[in-house]
Tab-separated table of C-alpha atoms in Angstrom:
chain	number	residue	atom	x	y	z
A	17	MET	CA	-6.527	11.009	103.500
A	18	ARG	CA	-3.583	11.370	101.118
A	19	ARG	CA	-3.726	8.866	98.326
A	20	THR	CA	-0.680	6.772	97.621
A	21	LYS	CA	1.111	7.015	94.310
A	22	GLU	CA	-0.112	3.523	93.414
A	23	GLU	CA	-3.725	4.471	94.144
A	24	ALA	CA	-3.400	7.618	92.064
A	25	GLU	CA	-1.989	5.659	89.132
A	26	GLN	CA	-4.802	3.126	89.440
A	27	THR	CA	-7.382	5.919	89.378
A	28	LYS	CA	-5.731	7.353	86.274
A	29	GLN	CA	-5.838	3.965	84.556
A	30	ASP	CA	-9.464	3.428	85.630
A	31	LEU	CA	-10.365	6.756	84.028
A	32	LEU	CA	-8.612	5.818	80.792
A	33	ASP	CA	-10.380	2.455	80.744
A	34	ALA	CA	-13.738	4.121	81.399
A	35	ALA	CA	-13.102	6.742	78.730
A	36	LEU	CA	-12.352	4.041	76.182
A	37	VAL	CA	-15.629	2.278	76.960
A	38	GLU	CA	-17.625	5.522	76.771
A	39	PHE	CA	-15.933	6.588	73.532
A	40	SER	CA	-16.477	3.132	72.060
A	41	GLU	CA	-20.144	2.978	73.010
A	42	LYS	CA	-21.149	6.585	72.254
A	43	GLY	CA	-18.422	8.011	70.042
A	44	TYR	CA	-15.987	10.689	71.134
A	45	GLN	CA	-18.282	13.665	70.712
A	46	ALA	CA	-21.273	12.217	72.595
A	47	ALA	CA	-19.231	10.892	75.528
A	48	ARG	CA	-19.479	13.011	78.686
A	49	LEU	CA	-16.908	13.498	81.400
A	50	GLN	CA	-19.441	12.871	84.158
A	51	ASP	CA	-20.281	9.481	82.652
A	52	ILE	CA	-16.604	8.618	82.343
A	53	ALA	CA	-16.042	9.555	85.984
A	54	ARG	CA	-19.063	7.585	87.166
A	55	ARG	CA	-18.013	4.498	85.205
A	56	ALA	CA	-14.541	4.725	86.772
A	57	GLY	CA	-15.968	5.176	90.271
A	58	ALA	CA	-14.335	8.610	90.472
A	59	THR	CA	-15.294	12.278	90.306
A	60	ARG	CA	-14.948	14.909	87.606
A	61	GLY	CA	-12.356	16.463	89.853
A	62	ALA	CA	-10.295	13.302	89.571
A	63	ILE	CA	-10.409	13.609	85.791
A	64	TYR	CA	-9.082	17.165	85.923
A	65	HIS	CA	-6.405	16.095	88.389
A	66	HIS	CA	-4.973	13.619	85.885
A	67	PHE	CA	-6.040	15.051	82.515
A	68	GLN	CA	-6.587	18.485	81.034
A	69	ASN	CA	-9.927	17.673	79.387
A	70	LYS	CA	-11.759	15.078	77.292
A	71	ALA	CA	-9.381	15.604	74.373
A	72	ASP	CA	-6.457	14.804	76.640
A	73	LEU	CA	-8.081	11.507	77.630
A	74	TYR	CA	-8.532	10.703	73.956
A	75	GLN	CA	-4.942	11.619	73.141
A	76	LYS	CA	-3.531	9.425	75.899
A	77	LEU	CA	-5.507	6.452	74.579
A	78	ILE	CA	-4.267	7.011	71.027
A	79	GLU	CA	-0.697	7.418	72.264
A	80	SER	CA	-0.871	4.154	74.211
A	81	ALA	CA	-1.985	2.266	71.095
A	82	ALA	CA	0.745	3.912	69.032
A	83	GLN	CA	3.316	2.839	71.616
A	84	GLN	CA	2.005	-0.728	71.474
A	85	GLY	CA	2.391	-0.645	67.712
A	86	ASN	CA	5.948	0.637	67.995
A	87	VAL	CA	6.851	-2.125	70.450
A	88	ALA	CA	5.353	-4.721	68.101
A	89	VAL	CA	7.480	-3.459	65.203
A	90	GLU	CA	10.597	-3.367	67.397
A	91	THR	CA	9.886	-6.959	68.456
A	92	ALA	CA	9.507	-8.009	64.828
A	93	VAL	CA	12.792	-6.387	63.828
A	94	ALA	CA	14.615	-7.795	66.845
A	95	GLY	CA	13.686	-11.299	65.710
A	96	GLY	CA	16.258	-10.941	62.951
A	97	GLY	CA	16.427	-12.869	59.711
A	98	SER	CA	16.226	-11.764	56.110
A	99	PHE	CA	14.521	-8.673	54.732
A	100	ALA	CA	11.529	-10.845	53.815
A	101	ASP	CA	11.453	-12.480	57.264
A	102	ILE	CA	11.256	-9.115	58.992
A	103	CYS	CA	8.611	-7.691	56.641
A	104	ARG	CA	6.490	-10.790	57.171
A	105	ARG	CA	6.931	-10.694	60.934
A	106	ILE	CA	5.923	-7.028	61.173
A	107	LEU	CA	2.650	-7.662	59.349
A	108	VAL	CA	1.850	-10.897	61.173
A	109	ILE	CA	2.644	-9.562	64.657
A	110	THR	CA	0.595	-6.399	64.194
A	111	MET	CA	-2.392	-8.370	62.893
A	112	GLN	CA	-2.087	-10.828	65.779
A	113	MET	CA	-2.017	-7.948	68.236
A	114	LEU	CA	-5.170	-6.498	66.716
A	115	ALA	CA	-6.887	-9.882	66.964
A	116	ASP	CA	-5.729	-10.748	70.493
A	117	ASP	CA	-5.613	-7.432	72.376
A	118	HIS	CA	-9.131	-6.202	73.125
A	119	GLN	CA	-8.037	-2.735	74.233
A	120	PHE	CA	-5.813	-2.204	71.198
A	121	ARG	CA	-8.722	-3.293	69.013
A	122	GLN	CA	-11.086	-0.851	70.744
A	123	ILE	CA	-8.677	2.052	70.309
A	124	THR	CA	-8.171	1.155	66.649
A	125	ALA	CA	-11.928	1.159	66.071
A	126	LEU	CA	-12.226	4.457	67.962
A	127	LEU	CA	-9.599	6.077	65.777
A	128	LEU	CA	-11.064	4.720	62.545
A	129	PHE	CA	-14.796	5.073	63.083
A	130	LYS	CA	-15.861	6.721	66.330
A	131	THR	CA	-14.003	10.014	66.596
A	132	GLY	CA	-15.775	12.327	64.178
A	133	VAL	CA	-14.805	15.940	63.620
A	134	ALA	CA	-14.186	17.900	66.817
A	135	PRO	CA	-12.397	21.291	66.873
A	136	GLU	CA	-10.554	20.443	70.092
A	137	LEU	CA	-8.922	17.472	68.349
A	138	ALA	CA	-7.401	19.557	65.531
A	139	ALA	CA	-3.924	19.639	67.064
A	140	ILE	CA	-4.081	15.910	67.843
A	141	GLU	CA	-5.126	15.160	64.264
A	142	ALA	CA	-2.291	17.297	62.904
A	143	GLN	CA	0.177	15.378	65.066
A	144	ARG	CA	-1.323	12.077	63.936
A	145	LEU	CA	-0.787	13.057	60.290
A	146	GLN	CA	2.821	13.977	61.054
A	147	ASN	CA	3.311	10.616	62.743
A	148	ALA	CA	1.770	8.841	59.743
A	149	GLU	CA	4.198	10.589	57.395
A	150	ALA	CA	7.080	9.685	59.703
A	151	ALA	CA	5.928	6.053	59.583
A	152	VAL	CA	5.990	6.107	55.778
A	153	GLN	CA	9.480	7.585	55.824
A	154	GLY	CA	10.700	4.992	58.322
A	155	ILE	CA	9.338	2.081	56.297
A	156	ALA	CA	10.652	3.655	53.083
A	157	ALA	CA	14.125	3.717	54.619
A	158	TYR	CA	13.843	-0.019	55.309
A	159	MET	CA	12.556	-0.642	51.789
A	160	ASP	CA	15.558	1.287	50.458
A	161	TYR	CA	17.772	-1.045	52.476
A	162	GLY	CA	15.971	-4.004	50.899
A	163	ILE	CA	16.541	-2.587	47.425
A	164	LYS	CA	20.238	-2.069	48.078
A	165	GLU	CA	20.500	-5.619	49.394
A	166	GLY	CA	18.905	-6.913	46.187
A	167	ALA	CA	15.905	-8.255	48.093
A	168	ALA	CA	13.239	-5.677	47.212
A	169	ARG	CA	12.076	-4.487	43.808
A	170	SER	CA	14.320	-1.797	42.380
A	171	ASP	CA	11.796	-0.679	39.740
A	172	LEU	CA	9.672	1.042	42.400
A	173	ALA	CA	10.584	3.903	44.702
A	174	PRO	CA	11.037	3.015	48.388
A	175	ALA	CA	8.160	5.339	49.313
A	176	VAL	CA	5.841	3.471	46.927
A	177	LEU	CA	6.763	0.155	48.520
A	178	ALA	CA	6.265	1.689	51.973
A	179	ARG	CA	2.815	3.014	51.114
A	180	ALA	CA	1.839	-0.362	49.658
A	181	PHE	CA	2.943	-2.068	52.872
A	182	LEU	CA	0.906	0.338	55.015
A	183	ALA	CA	-2.076	0.157	52.671
A	184	LEU	CA	-2.375	-3.592	53.146
A	185	GLN	CA	-1.710	-3.435	56.882
A	186	ASN	CA	-4.136	-0.577	57.547
A	187	GLY	CA	-6.660	-1.864	55.030
A	188	LEU	CA	-6.863	-5.209	56.789
A	189	ALA	CA	-7.364	-3.456	60.124
A	190	TRP	CA	-10.129	-1.299	58.643
A	191	LEU	CA	-11.884	-4.191	56.899
A	192	TRP	CA	-11.769	-6.439	59.943
A	193	THR	CA	-12.944	-3.890	62.506
A	194	ALA	CA	-15.527	-2.269	60.225
A	195	ASN	CA	-17.302	-5.520	59.451
A	196	GLY	CA	-17.596	-7.152	62.830
A	197	GLU	CA	-14.369	-9.156	62.717
A	198	PHE	CA	-15.984	-11.414	60.139
A	199	PHE	CA	-12.890	-13.249	58.955
A	200	PRO	CA	-10.108	-15.048	60.889
A	201	LEU	CA	-7.527	-12.265	60.745
A	202	LYS	CA	-4.982	-13.957	62.981
A	203	GLU	CA	-5.123	-17.279	61.166
A	204	GLU	CA	-4.927	-15.648	57.731
A	205	ALA	CA	-2.148	-13.181	58.575
A	206	ASP	CA	0.548	-15.331	56.954
A	207	ALA	CA	-1.451	-15.522	53.721
A	208	TYR	CA	-1.731	-11.734	53.585
A	209	ALA	CA	1.996	-11.487	54.244
A	210	ASP	CA	2.594	-13.799	51.258
A	211	ILE	CA	0.507	-11.540	49.032
A	212	LEU	CA	2.374	-8.474	50.255
A	213	LEU	CA	5.809	-10.014	49.834
A	214	HIS	CA	5.122	-11.245	46.313
A	215	GLY	CA	4.505	-7.620	45.381
A	216	ILE	CA	7.535	-6.204	47.198
A	217	LEU	CA	10.324	-8.729	46.704
A	218	ASP	CA	12.659	-8.839	43.730
A	219	ALA	CA	11.577	-11.919	41.786
A	220	SER	CA	15.185	-12.687	40.881
A	221	SER	CA	16.151	-12.984	44.552
A	222	SER	CA	15.051	-16.570	45.169
A	223	SER	CA	16.591	-16.669	48.621
A	224	GLU	CA	14.116	-13.976	49.752
A	225	GLN	CA	11.015	-15.720	48.455
A	226	PRO	CA	8.512	-16.547	51.260
């Protein structure tokens, strides 16, 4: 019987969901395609119909989380307001997403702790590093805008401010996921944003103070 497009898409999603569970429980390298297929109620053939291999499953999961992150940043920017308002909103929204979205949290933990070194992931890792550099450049461009507006510190290069922003954001994600979510990340997100903004904003620009 020919499967409908909707059924095929559901099978694809079931495989991605199963892969995430297997990767999370066993780590990328130890996870096996047959176990992923069995967990999804599918066959290995179904995996190869939708994905090239295990690395492709992994890549699609990482890409979905990256897209979620991009949407969160776009939402934060679209909210408008001052330079400080937008910086705060980006940090708070991304931390809230990590706290509230179980799948996003699982993929974050997979990327940080459960991937290991695998030759077949070399190209994916190279692309991830390129994306990370692009993220720094994008944030640096916004920091440069803040400097020109008189809102951000002019004694530091935009790239330095951008790396500081990412260091706090990524450091919080690492600390929280690495240690069993032991502190109330969502509830404390505003406090971390205050700390970040006090380091980024021009002290003479009182209208930008959080």
